[in-house]
PDB file of C-alpha atoms in Angstrom:
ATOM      1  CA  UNK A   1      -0.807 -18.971   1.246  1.00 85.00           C
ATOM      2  CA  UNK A   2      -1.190 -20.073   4.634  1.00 93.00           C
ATOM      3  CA  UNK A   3       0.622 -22.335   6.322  1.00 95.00           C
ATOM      4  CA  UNK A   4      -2.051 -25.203   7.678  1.00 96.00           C
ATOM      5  CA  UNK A   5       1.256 -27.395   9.132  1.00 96.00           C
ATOM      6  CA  UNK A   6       2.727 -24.534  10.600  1.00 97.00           C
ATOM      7  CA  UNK A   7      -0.283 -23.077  12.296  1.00 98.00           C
ATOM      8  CA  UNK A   8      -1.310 -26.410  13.773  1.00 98.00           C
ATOM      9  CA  UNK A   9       2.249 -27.069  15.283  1.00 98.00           C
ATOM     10  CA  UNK A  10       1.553 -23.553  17.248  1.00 98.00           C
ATOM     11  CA  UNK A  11      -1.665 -24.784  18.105  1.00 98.00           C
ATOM     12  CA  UNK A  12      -0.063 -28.145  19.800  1.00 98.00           C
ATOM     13  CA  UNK A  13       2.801 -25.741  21.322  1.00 98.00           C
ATOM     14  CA  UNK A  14      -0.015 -23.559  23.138  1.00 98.00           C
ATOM     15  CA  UNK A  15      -1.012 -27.086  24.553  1.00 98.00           C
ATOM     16  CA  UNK A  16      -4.036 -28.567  22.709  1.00 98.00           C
ATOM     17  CA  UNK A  17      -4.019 -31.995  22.978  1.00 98.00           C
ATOM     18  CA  UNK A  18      -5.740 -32.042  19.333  1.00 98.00           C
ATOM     19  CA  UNK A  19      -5.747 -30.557  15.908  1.00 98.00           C
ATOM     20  CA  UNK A  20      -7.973 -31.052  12.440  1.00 98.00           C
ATOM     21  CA  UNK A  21      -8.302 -29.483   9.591  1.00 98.00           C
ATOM     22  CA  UNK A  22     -11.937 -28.046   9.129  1.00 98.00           C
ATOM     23  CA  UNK A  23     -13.489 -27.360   5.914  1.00 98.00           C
ATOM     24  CA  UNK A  24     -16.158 -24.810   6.343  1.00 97.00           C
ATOM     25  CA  UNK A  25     -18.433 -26.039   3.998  1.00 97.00           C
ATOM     26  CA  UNK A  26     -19.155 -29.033   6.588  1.00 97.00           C
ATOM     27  CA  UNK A  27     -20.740 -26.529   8.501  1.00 98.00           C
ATOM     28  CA  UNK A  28     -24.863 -26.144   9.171  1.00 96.00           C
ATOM     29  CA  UNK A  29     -25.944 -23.439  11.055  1.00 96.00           C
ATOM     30  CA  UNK A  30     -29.319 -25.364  12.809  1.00 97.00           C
ATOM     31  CA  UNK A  31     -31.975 -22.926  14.512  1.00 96.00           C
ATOM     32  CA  UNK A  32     -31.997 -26.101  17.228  1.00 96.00           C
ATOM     33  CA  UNK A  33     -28.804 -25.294  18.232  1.00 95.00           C
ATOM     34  CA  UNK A  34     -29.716 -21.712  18.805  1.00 93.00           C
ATOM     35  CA  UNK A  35     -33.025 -22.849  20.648  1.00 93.00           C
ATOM     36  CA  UNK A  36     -31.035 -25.007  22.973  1.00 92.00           C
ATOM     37  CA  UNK A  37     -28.651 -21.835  24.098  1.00 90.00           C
ATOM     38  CA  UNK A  38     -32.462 -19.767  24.263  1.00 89.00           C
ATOM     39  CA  UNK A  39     -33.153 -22.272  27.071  1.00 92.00           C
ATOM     40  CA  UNK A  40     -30.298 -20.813  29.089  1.00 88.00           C
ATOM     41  CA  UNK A  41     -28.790 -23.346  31.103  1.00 87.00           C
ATOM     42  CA  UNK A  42     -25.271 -21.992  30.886  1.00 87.00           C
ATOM     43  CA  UNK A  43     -27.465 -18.735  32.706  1.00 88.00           C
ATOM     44  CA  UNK A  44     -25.176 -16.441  30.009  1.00 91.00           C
ATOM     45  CA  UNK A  45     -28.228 -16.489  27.103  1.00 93.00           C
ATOM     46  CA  UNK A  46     -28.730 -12.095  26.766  1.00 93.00           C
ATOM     47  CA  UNK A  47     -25.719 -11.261  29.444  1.00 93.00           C
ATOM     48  CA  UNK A  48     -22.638 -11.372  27.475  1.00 93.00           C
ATOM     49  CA  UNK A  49     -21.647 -10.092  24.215  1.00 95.00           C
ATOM     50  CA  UNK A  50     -19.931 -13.213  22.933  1.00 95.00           C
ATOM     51  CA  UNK A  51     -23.973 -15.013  23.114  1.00 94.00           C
ATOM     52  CA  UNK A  52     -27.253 -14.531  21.541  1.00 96.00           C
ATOM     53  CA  UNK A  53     -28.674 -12.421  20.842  1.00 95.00           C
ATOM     54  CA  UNK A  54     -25.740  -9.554  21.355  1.00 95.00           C
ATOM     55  CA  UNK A  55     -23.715 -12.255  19.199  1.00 95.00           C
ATOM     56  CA  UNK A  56     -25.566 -11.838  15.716  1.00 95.00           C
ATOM     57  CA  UNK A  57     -28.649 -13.879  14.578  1.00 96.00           C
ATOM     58  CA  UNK A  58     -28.261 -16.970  12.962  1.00 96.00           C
ATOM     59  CA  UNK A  59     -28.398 -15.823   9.528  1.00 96.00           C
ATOM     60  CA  UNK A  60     -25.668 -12.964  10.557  1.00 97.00           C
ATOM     61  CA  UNK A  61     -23.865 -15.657  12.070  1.00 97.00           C
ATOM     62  CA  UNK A  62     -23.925 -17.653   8.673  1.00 96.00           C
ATOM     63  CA  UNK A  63     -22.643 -15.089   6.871  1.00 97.00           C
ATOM     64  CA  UNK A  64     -19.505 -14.335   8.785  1.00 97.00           C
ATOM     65  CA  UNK A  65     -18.887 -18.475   8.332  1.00 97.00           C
ATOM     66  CA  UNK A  66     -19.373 -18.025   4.592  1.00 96.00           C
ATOM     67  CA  UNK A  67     -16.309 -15.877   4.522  1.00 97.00           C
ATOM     68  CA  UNK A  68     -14.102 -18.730   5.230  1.00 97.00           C
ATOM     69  CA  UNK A  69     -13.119 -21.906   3.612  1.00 97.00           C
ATOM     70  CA  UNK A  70     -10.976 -23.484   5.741  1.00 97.00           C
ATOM     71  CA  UNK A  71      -9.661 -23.552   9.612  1.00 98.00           C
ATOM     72  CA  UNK A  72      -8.639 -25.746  12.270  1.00 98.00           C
ATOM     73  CA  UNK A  73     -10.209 -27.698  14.856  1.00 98.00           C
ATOM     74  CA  UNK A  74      -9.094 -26.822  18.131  1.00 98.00           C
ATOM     75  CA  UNK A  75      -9.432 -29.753  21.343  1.00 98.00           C
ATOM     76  CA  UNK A  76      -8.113 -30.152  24.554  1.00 98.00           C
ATOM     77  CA  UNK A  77      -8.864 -33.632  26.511  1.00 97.00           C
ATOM     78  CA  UNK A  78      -7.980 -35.360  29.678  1.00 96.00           C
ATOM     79  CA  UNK A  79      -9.048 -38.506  31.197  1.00 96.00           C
ATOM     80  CA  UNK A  80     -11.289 -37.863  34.294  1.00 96.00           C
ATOM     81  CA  UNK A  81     -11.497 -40.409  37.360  1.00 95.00           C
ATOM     82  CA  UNK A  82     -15.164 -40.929  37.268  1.00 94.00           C
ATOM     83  CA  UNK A  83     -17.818 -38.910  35.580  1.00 91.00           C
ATOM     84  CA  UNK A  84     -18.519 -37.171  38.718  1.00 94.00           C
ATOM     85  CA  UNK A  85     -14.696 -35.956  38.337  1.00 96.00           C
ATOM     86  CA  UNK A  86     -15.862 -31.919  38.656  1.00 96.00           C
ATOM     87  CA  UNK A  87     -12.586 -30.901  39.890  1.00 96.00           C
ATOM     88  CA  UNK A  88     -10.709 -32.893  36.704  1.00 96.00           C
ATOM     89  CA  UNK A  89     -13.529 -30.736  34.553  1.00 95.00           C
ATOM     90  CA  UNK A  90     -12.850 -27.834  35.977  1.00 95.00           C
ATOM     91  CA  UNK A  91      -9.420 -28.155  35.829  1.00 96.00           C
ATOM     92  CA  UNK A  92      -9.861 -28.879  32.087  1.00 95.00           C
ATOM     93  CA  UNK A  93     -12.130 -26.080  31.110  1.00 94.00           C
ATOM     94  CA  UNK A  94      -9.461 -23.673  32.794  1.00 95.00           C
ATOM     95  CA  UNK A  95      -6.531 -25.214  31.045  1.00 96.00           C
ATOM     96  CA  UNK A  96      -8.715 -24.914  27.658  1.00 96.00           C
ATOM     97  CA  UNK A  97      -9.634 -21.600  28.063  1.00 94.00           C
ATOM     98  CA  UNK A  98      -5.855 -20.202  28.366  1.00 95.00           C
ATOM     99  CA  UNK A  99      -4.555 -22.540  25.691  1.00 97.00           C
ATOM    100  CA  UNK A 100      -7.106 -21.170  23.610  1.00 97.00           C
ATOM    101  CA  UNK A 101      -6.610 -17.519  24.832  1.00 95.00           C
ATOM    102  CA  UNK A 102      -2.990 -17.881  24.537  1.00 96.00           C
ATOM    103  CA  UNK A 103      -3.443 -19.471  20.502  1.00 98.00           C
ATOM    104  CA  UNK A 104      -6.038 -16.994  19.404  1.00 97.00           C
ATOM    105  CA  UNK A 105      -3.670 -13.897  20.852  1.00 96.00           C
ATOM    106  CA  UNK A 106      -0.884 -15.499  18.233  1.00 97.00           C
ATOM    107  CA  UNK A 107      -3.085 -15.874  15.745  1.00 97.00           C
ATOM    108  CA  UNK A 108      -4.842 -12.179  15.673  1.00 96.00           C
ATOM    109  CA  UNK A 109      -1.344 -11.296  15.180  1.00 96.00           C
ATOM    110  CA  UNK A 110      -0.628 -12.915  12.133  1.00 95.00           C
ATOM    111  CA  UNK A 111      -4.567 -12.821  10.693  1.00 96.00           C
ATOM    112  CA  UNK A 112      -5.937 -10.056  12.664  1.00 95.00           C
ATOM    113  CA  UNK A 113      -9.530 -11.181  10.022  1.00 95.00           C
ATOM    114  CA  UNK A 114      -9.676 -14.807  11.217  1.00 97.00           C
ATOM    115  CA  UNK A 115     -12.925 -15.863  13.578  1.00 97.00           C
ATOM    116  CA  UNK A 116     -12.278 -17.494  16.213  1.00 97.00           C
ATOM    117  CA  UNK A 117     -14.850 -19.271  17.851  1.00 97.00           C
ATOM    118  CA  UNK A 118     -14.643 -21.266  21.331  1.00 94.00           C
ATOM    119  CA  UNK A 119     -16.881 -23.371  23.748  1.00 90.00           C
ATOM    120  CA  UNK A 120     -19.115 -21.146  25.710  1.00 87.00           C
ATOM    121  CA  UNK A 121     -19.686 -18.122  26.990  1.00 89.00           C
ATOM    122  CA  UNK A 122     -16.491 -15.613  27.571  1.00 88.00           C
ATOM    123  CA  UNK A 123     -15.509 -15.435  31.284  1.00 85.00           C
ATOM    124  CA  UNK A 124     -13.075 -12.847  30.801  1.00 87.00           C
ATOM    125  CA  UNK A 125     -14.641 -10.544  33.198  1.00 90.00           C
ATOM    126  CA  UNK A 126     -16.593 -11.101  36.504  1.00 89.00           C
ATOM    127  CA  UNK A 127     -19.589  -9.488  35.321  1.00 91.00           C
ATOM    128  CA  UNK A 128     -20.302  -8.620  31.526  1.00 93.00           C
ATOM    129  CA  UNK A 129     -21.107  -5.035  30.841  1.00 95.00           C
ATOM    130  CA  UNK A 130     -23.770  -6.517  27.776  1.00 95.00           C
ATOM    131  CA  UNK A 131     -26.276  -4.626  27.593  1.00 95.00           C
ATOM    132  CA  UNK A 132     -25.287  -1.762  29.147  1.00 95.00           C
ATOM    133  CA  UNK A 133     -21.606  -0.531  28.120  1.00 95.00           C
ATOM    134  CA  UNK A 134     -19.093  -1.785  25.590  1.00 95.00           C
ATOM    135  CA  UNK A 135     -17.362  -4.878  25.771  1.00 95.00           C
ATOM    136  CA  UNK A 136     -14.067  -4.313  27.478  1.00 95.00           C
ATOM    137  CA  UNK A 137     -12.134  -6.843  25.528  1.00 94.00           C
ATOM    138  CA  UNK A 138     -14.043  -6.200  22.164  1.00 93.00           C
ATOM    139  CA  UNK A 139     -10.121  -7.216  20.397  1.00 91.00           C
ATOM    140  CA  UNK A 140     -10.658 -10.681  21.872  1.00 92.00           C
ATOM    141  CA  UNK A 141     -14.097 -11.559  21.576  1.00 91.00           C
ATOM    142  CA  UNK A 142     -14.895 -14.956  20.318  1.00 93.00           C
ATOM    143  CA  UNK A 143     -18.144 -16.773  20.292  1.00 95.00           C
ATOM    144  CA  UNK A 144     -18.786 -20.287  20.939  1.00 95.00           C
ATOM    145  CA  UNK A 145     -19.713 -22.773  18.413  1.00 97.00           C
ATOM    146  CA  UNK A 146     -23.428 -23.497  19.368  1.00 96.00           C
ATOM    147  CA  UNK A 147     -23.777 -19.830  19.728  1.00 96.00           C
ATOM    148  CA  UNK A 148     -23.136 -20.079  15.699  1.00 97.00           C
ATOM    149  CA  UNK A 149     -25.590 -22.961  15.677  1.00 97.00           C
ATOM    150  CA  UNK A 150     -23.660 -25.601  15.307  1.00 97.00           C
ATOM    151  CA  UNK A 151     -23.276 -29.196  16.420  1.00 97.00           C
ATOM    152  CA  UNK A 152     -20.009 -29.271  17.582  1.00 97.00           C
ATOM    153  CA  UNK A 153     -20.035 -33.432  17.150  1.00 97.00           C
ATOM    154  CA  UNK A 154     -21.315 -32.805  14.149  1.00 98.00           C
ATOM    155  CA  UNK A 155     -18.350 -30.422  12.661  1.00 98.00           C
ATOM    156  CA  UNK A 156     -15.487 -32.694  14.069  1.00 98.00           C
ATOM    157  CA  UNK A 157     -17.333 -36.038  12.338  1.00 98.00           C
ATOM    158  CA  UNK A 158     -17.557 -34.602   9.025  1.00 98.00           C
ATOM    159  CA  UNK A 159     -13.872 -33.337   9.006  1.00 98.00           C
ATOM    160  CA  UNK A 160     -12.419 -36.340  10.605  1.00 98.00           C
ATOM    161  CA  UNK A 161     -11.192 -35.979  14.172  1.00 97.00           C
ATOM    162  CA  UNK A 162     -12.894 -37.573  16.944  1.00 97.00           C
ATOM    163  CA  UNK A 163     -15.191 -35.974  19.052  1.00 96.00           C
ATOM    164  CA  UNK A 164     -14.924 -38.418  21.888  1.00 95.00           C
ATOM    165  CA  UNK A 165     -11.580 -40.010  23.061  1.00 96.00           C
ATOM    166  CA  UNK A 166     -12.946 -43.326  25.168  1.00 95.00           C
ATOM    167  CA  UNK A 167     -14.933 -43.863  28.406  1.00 95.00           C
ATOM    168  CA  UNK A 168     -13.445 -41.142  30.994  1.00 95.00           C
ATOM    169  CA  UNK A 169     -12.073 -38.956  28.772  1.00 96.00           C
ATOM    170  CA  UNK A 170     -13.798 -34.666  28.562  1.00 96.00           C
ATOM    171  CA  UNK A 171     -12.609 -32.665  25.474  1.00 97.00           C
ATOM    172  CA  UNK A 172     -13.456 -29.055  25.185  1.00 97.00           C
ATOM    173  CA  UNK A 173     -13.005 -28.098  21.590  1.00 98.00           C
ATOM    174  CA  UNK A 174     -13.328 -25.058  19.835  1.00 97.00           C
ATOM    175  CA  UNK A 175     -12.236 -23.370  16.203  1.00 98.00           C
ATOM    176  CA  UNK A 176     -11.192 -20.627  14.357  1.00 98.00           C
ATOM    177  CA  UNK A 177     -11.402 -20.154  10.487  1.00 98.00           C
ATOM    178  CA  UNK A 178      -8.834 -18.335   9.097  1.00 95.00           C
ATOM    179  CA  UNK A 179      -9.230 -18.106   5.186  1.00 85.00           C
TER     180      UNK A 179
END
């Protein structure tokens, strides 16, 4: 049995500023969602590994989510001075990204199975080797969310934890699903 309480106290330790439950049955996988990364605005859309294609279709993508029930919501979120705060987003994204490095390292060690899935593209490396070679990090890989196809708004309404903290707030959130 595993240990929901336990697992979201490490979570807050790492530093997230926010943890849910999430019930994977709340989730849709929407071909939108996949559309919207095909656009490539994030300029990562067939260059990394972690994002489509190299990432699995949709309906590969569904099927590793149907081999979970439950997880956790993962969110980090600061107040920014005004929304043209880039340095206070910036600063966010790169706390986010080693709070949720430094959680999903713990976590592989305890349920080496679980996916973990984050917001965005992996930035691990300067340049990803995808298509070319291997991934260099393959142990600790995770997609994003809207790679899966999902609304991320969407997942943290139906399982009850806000998506948005107030006027001048930024929250990067991300999950992993663990049985």
């Amino acid at each position: 049995m595993i240990d929901y309480e336990a697992l979201k106290k490490m979570a807050l330790d790492c530093g997230f500023s926010h943890v849910g439950n999430l019930d994977v049955d709340t989730i849709r996988v929407l071909p939108e969602v996949r559309a919207a990364c095909a656009e490539n605005k994030c300029q990562k859309y067939g260059k990394n590994w972690v994002c489509p294609p190299a990432c699995g279709t949709l309906e590969e993508c569904q099927k590793k989510l149907r081999n979970y029930k439950k997880g956790l919501i993962l969110q980090s979120t600061t107040e920014l001075e005004d929304s043209f705060d880039w340095e206070g987003m910036r600063t966010l994204a790169k706390r986010h990204n080693a709070v949720f490095d430094a959680f999903a390292d713990q976590l592989r060690k305890q349920y080496p199975n679980a996916l973990i899935l984050g917001d965005g593209a992996c930035n691990r490396c300067q340049t990803c080797t995808y298509p070319n070679v291997p991934c260099r990090f393959p142990d600790r890989q995770s997609s994003s969310m809207e790679a899966f196809g999902m609304v991320v708004s969407e997942v943290c309404k139906l399982n009850n934890i806000p998506y948005h903290y107030g006027v001048g707030t930024l929250t990067y959130i991300g999950c992993v699903l663990i049985e």
